[in-house]
Amino acid sequence: MGHTVEYLTDYISNFQEACDKYLTGICDPEGKSVLVLGCGWGTEMLWALRHRAAVVDGYDMAERNSDALSAAAANYGVAAAKFSIKTVPAEKLRPESPYDIVLSFNAFEHISDVKGALQTCKASVGRKAGRICIFSAPLFYSAGGHHFPKAIDPWWHVENEEIPPKLNGWQQREFRGLNRITYRGFLDHVADAGLVLLRSFTVPDPKWPSVSKVKSQMTPFDLTLMGFGVELAVP
């Protein structure tokens, strides 16, 4: 699905408010080298650049160019900052030297191998001083966990356990790529990876008062937790 540079520039810019809201409390990129895992077109990269990161390298499994990010960065007055976008699947990512921060925003709910991705993050930052900063939303079992609120009713995908028929071809591919990770399951992976949890927060689903009407074996805890943010370290 192709988009113009103008559309993508606006897309990157429009998400900066959300990045400010959810990343500021768990990540401080000023003066640091930052690796963005699952960078897309560069939304989180621009956020790190705006917050005066020294170097920002984005990695994504899909091929991306940096035209829209360059345009958005220029609009924010950070065009001279150093950044790059590279096409590398998470499981094949092997940085030549450790980064100060590994950053991920709204990507972990799309990653099939969460355990492996955390190991990649662990191997990509320096011990003790390095940080892994992750925000993930919406989680699959939340009301909008299908990622297409304009096409699908809240929790429809949970109750029916099938691909929503209202989705078009590319939307169906996106839906198939969503994992089923829960916050508790994610924390289990964090513990298994030998990482230290420094800070965390959760985002409740605004539709939680309606959860009693949902027909699912999932607990209300999982059905009403829209997202989470964590700051991790390597001991």
Tab-separated table of C-alpha atoms in Angstrom:
chain	number	residue	atom	x	y	z
A	1	MET	CA	0.000	0.000	0.000
A	2	GLY	CA	1.785	3.144	-1.239
A	3	HIS	CA	1.658	6.557	0.417
A	4	THR	CA	3.061	9.902	-0.632
A	5	VAL	CA	5.928	11.515	1.235
A	6	GLU	CA	3.528	14.275	2.301
A	7	TYR	CA	1.106	11.743	3.824
A	8	LEU	CA	3.877	9.930	5.699
A	9	THR	CA	5.402	13.184	6.925
A	10	ASP	CA	2.044	14.145	8.442
A	11	TYR	CA	1.653	10.625	9.858
A	12	ILE	CA	5.022	10.799	11.625
A	13	SER	CA	4.302	14.283	12.939
A	14	ASN	CA	0.776	13.497	14.134
A	15	PHE	CA	2.048	10.732	16.436
A	16	GLN	CA	4.526	12.962	18.260
A	17	GLU	CA	1.963	13.906	20.904
A	18	ALA	CA	1.377	10.221	21.690
A	19	CYS	CA	5.126	9.625	21.881
A	20	ASP	CA	5.485	12.542	24.273
A	21	LYS	CA	2.675	11.139	26.426
A	22	TYR	CA	3.857	7.540	26.643
A	23	LEU	CA	7.639	7.646	26.188
A	24	THR	CA	8.763	10.656	28.207
A	25	GLY	CA	8.336	8.881	31.544
A	26	ILE	CA	10.383	5.833	30.584
A	27	CYS	CA	13.030	7.151	28.194
A	28	ASP	CA	15.564	9.979	28.163
A	29	PRO	CA	17.436	10.012	24.829
A	30	GLU	CA	19.278	13.320	25.253
A	31	GLY	CA	22.904	12.948	24.230
A	32	LYS	CA	22.575	9.194	23.752
A	33	SER	CA	22.794	6.708	20.902
A	34	VAL	CA	19.375	5.192	20.188
A	35	LEU	CA	18.357	2.062	18.312
A	36	VAL	CA	14.675	2.023	17.324
A	37	LEU	CA	13.359	-1.510	16.879
A	38	GLY	CA	10.473	-1.751	14.408
A	39	CYS	CA	10.910	1.863	13.356
A	40	GLY	CA	8.326	1.942	10.553
A	41	TRP	CA	8.616	5.263	8.762
A	42	GLY	CA	10.345	6.936	11.698
A	43	THR	CA	7.782	8.136	14.248
A	44	GLU	CA	9.856	7.204	17.325
A	45	MET	CA	13.047	8.229	15.571
A	46	LEU	CA	11.707	11.759	15.201
A	47	TRP	CA	10.690	11.760	18.857
A	48	ALA	CA	14.235	10.778	19.902
A	49	LEU	CA	15.701	13.422	17.588
A	50	ARG	CA	13.363	16.060	19.030
A	51	HIS	CA	14.621	15.120	22.472
A	52	ARG	CA	18.225	15.695	21.391
A	53	ALA	CA	19.484	12.163	20.886
A	54	ALA	CA	23.044	12.105	19.558
A	55	VAL	CA	22.511	9.277	17.039
A	56	VAL	CA	19.315	7.455	16.033
A	57	ASP	CA	19.331	4.272	13.948
A	58	GLY	CA	16.038	2.681	12.961
A	59	TYR	CA	15.640	-0.989	12.080
A	60	ASP	CA	12.587	-2.521	10.432
A	61	MET	CA	11.856	-5.811	8.694
A	62	ALA	CA	10.124	-3.959	5.848
A	63	GLU	CA	12.073	-1.801	3.429
A	64	ARG	CA	11.662	1.899	4.225
A	65	ASN	CA	13.204	5.098	2.958
A	66	SER	CA	13.947	8.148	5.047
A	67	ASP	CA	12.360	10.832	2.843
A	68	ALA	CA	9.335	11.385	5.090
A	69	LEU	CA	11.450	11.328	8.256
A	70	SER	CA	13.849	13.846	6.748
A	71	ALA	CA	10.945	16.138	5.887
A	72	ALA	CA	9.363	15.790	9.332
A	73	ALA	CA	12.725	16.351	11.035
A	74	ALA	CA	13.253	19.520	8.997
A	75	ASN	CA	9.840	20.775	10.111
A	76	TYR	CA	10.966	20.372	13.722
A	77	GLY	CA	14.357	21.955	13.115
A	78	VAL	CA	16.426	18.806	13.632
A	79	ALA	CA	17.407	18.130	10.028
A	80	ALA	CA	21.132	18.150	10.837
A	81	ALA	CA	20.860	15.337	13.386
A	82	LYS	CA	22.414	11.983	12.539
A	83	PHE	CA	19.985	9.181	11.732
A	84	SER	CA	19.556	6.171	9.439
A	85	ILE	CA	16.924	3.553	8.587
A	86	LYS	CA	18.008	0.000	7.857
A	87	THR	CA	16.109	-3.080	6.696
A	88	VAL	CA	16.971	-5.856	9.146
A	89	PRO	CA	14.636	-8.389	10.829
A	90	ALA	CA	14.863	-8.264	14.621
A	91	GLU	CA	16.247	-11.784	14.901
A	92	LYS	CA	19.156	-10.895	12.572
A	93	LEU	CA	20.022	-7.587	14.202
A	94	ARG	CA	23.659	-7.552	15.327
A	95	PRO	CA	24.907	-4.020	16.115
A	96	GLU	CA	28.654	-3.486	15.781
A	97	SER	CA	28.720	-1.681	19.139
A	98	PRO	CA	26.169	-1.347	21.947
A	99	TYR	CA	23.641	1.489	21.999
A	100	ASP	CA	22.721	3.544	25.031
A	101	ILE	CA	19.019	2.944	24.414
A	102	VAL	CA	16.876	0.473	22.510
A	103	LEU	CA	13.477	2.053	21.900
A	104	SER	CA	10.241	0.500	20.647
A	105	PHE	CA	6.848	2.180	20.306
A	106	ASN	CA	3.710	0.262	19.291
A	107	ALA	CA	5.717	-2.527	17.684
A	108	PHE	CA	5.925	-5.380	20.194
A	109	GLU	CA	2.276	-6.358	19.659
A	110	HIS	CA	3.278	-7.134	16.053
A	111	ILE	CA	6.389	-9.204	16.834
A	112	SER	CA	5.891	-12.963	16.548
A	113	ASP	CA	8.924	-13.897	18.658
A	114	VAL	CA	8.703	-11.620	21.686
A	115	LYS	CA	11.222	-13.671	23.642
A	116	GLY	CA	13.742	-13.483	20.817
A	117	ALA	CA	13.142	-9.747	20.357
A	118	LEU	CA	13.912	-9.113	24.031
A	119	GLN	CA	17.130	-11.078	23.690
A	120	THR	CA	18.018	-8.897	20.696
A	121	CYS	CA	17.327	-5.791	22.766
A	122	LYS	CA	19.478	-7.171	25.578
A	123	ALA	CA	22.380	-7.835	23.222
A	124	SER	CA	22.107	-4.353	21.678
A	125	VAL	CA	22.603	-2.171	24.775
A	126	GLY	CA	25.426	-1.694	27.217
A	127	ARG	CA	25.257	-3.435	30.588
A	128	LYS	CA	24.086	-1.451	33.624
A	129	ALA	CA	23.969	1.961	31.927
A	130	GLY	CA	22.041	0.804	28.846
A	131	ARG	CA	18.248	1.026	28.749
A	132	ILE	CA	15.477	-0.780	26.882
A	133	CYS	CA	12.361	1.378	26.598
A	134	ILE	CA	9.194	-0.233	25.258
A	135	PHE	CA	5.632	0.975	24.858
A	136	SER	CA	3.107	-1.406	23.305
A	137	ALA	CA	-0.563	-0.751	22.477
A	138	PRO	CA	-3.228	-1.713	21.758
A	139	LEU	CA	-2.778	-5.234	23.114
A	140	PHE	CA	-4.717	-7.894	21.225
A	141	TYR	CA	-7.307	-8.728	23.871
A	142	SER	CA	-8.258	-5.116	24.570
A	143	ALA	CA	-11.352	-3.573	22.989
A	144	GLY	CA	-9.409	-2.131	20.052
A	145	GLY	CA	-6.744	-4.816	19.917
A	146	HIS	CA	-7.720	-5.610	16.328
A	147	HIS	CA	-6.117	-2.224	15.363
A	148	PHE	CA	-9.020	-1.180	13.118
A	149	PRO	CA	-11.555	0.682	15.295
A	150	LYS	CA	-13.342	2.226	12.311
A	151	ALA	CA	-14.085	-1.192	10.822
A	152	ILE	CA	-14.569	-3.525	13.811
A	153	ASP	CA	-16.641	-3.255	16.988
A	154	PRO	CA	-14.923	-3.421	20.405
A	155	TRP	CA	-13.853	-6.951	21.372
A	156	TRP	CA	-15.463	-8.461	18.237
A	157	HIS	CA	-12.212	-10.214	17.369
A	158	VAL	CA	-11.996	-11.728	20.862
A	159	GLU	CA	-15.536	-13.088	20.884
A	160	ASN	CA	-15.441	-14.491	17.353
A	161	GLU	CA	-11.829	-15.721	17.143
A	162	GLU	CA	-11.656	-15.261	13.385
A	163	ILE	CA	-10.403	-12.738	10.871
A	164	PRO	CA	-12.967	-9.921	10.713
A	165	PRO	CA	-14.682	-10.093	7.301
A	166	LYS	CA	-14.894	-6.304	7.020
A	167	LEU	CA	-11.128	-5.998	6.584
A	168	ASN	CA	-9.598	-5.642	3.137
A	169	GLY	CA	-6.561	-7.569	1.932
A	170	TRP	CA	-3.758	-5.557	3.545
A	171	GLN	CA	-5.789	-5.112	6.729
A	172	GLN	CA	-6.227	-8.874	6.988
A	173	ARG	CA	-2.468	-9.327	6.659
A	174	GLU	CA	-1.932	-6.789	9.413
A	175	PHE	CA	-4.465	-8.582	11.614
A	176	ARG	CA	-2.778	-11.955	11.056
A	177	GLY	CA	0.523	-10.407	12.117
A	178	LEU	CA	-0.752	-9.410	15.559
A	179	ASN	CA	0.508	-11.575	18.397
A	180	ARG	CA	-1.533	-12.545	21.451
A	181	ILE	CA	0.884	-11.315	24.090
A	182	THR	CA	-0.568	-10.147	27.393
A	183	TYR	CA	1.113	-7.846	29.882
A	184	ARG	CA	1.639	-10.726	32.295
A	185	GLY	CA	3.060	-12.875	29.519
A	186	PHE	CA	5.383	-10.068	28.492
A	187	LEU	CA	6.711	-9.682	32.038
A	188	ASP	CA	7.386	-13.422	32.118
A	189	HIS	CA	9.549	-13.001	29.008
A	190	VAL	CA	11.323	-10.063	30.655
A	191	ALA	CA	12.127	-12.217	33.682
A	192	ASP	CA	13.262	-15.143	31.522
A	193	ALA	CA	15.555	-12.823	29.563
A	194	GLY	CA	17.372	-11.866	32.768
A	195	LEU	CA	16.410	-8.203	32.478
A	196	VAL	CA	15.775	-5.736	35.299
A	197	LEU	CA	12.447	-3.875	35.417
A	198	LEU	CA	13.194	-0.282	36.437
A	199	ARG	CA	9.913	1.444	35.659
A	200	SER	CA	6.544	0.407	34.305
A	201	PHE	CA	3.015	1.659	33.802
A	202	THR	CA	-0.199	0.338	32.298
A	203	VAL	CA	-2.914	2.023	30.237
A	204	PRO	CA	-6.465	0.873	31.036
A	205	ASP	CA	-8.906	0.502	28.177
A	206	PRO	CA	-11.406	3.405	28.231
A	207	LYS	CA	-14.140	0.925	27.313
A	208	TRP	CA	-13.524	-1.218	30.410
A	209	PRO	CA	-17.005	-0.575	31.951
A	210	SER	CA	-18.499	-2.667	29.117
A	211	VAL	CA	-16.240	-5.679	29.667
A	212	SER	CA	-18.907	-7.618	31.599
A	213	LYS	CA	-20.775	-8.039	28.298
A	214	VAL	CA	-17.820	-9.680	26.537
A	215	LYS	CA	-18.056	-13.433	26.006
A	216	SER	CA	-14.498	-14.670	26.403
A	217	GLN	CA	-12.416	-16.978	28.552
A	218	MET	CA	-9.868	-14.202	28.983
A	219	THR	CA	-9.861	-12.441	32.345
A	220	PRO	CA	-11.173	-8.872	32.759
A	221	PHE	CA	-7.576	-7.927	33.615
A	222	ASP	CA	-6.386	-8.885	30.117
A	223	LEU	CA	-9.495	-7.639	28.314
A	224	THR	CA	-9.238	-4.150	29.795
A	225	LEU	CA	-5.489	-3.512	29.639
A	226	MET	CA	-4.933	-1.493	26.481
A	227	GLY	CA	-1.180	-1.048	26.718
A	228	PHE	CA	1.951	-0.831	28.834
A	229	GLY	CA	5.285	0.915	29.030
A	230	VAL	CA	8.500	-0.373	30.595
A	231	GLU	CA	12.077	0.727	31.148
A	232	LEU	CA	14.448	-2.241	31.384
A	233	ALA	CA	18.149	-2.675	32.107
A	234	VAL	CA	20.795	-5.357	31.734
A	235	PRO	CA	22.479	-6.251	35.065
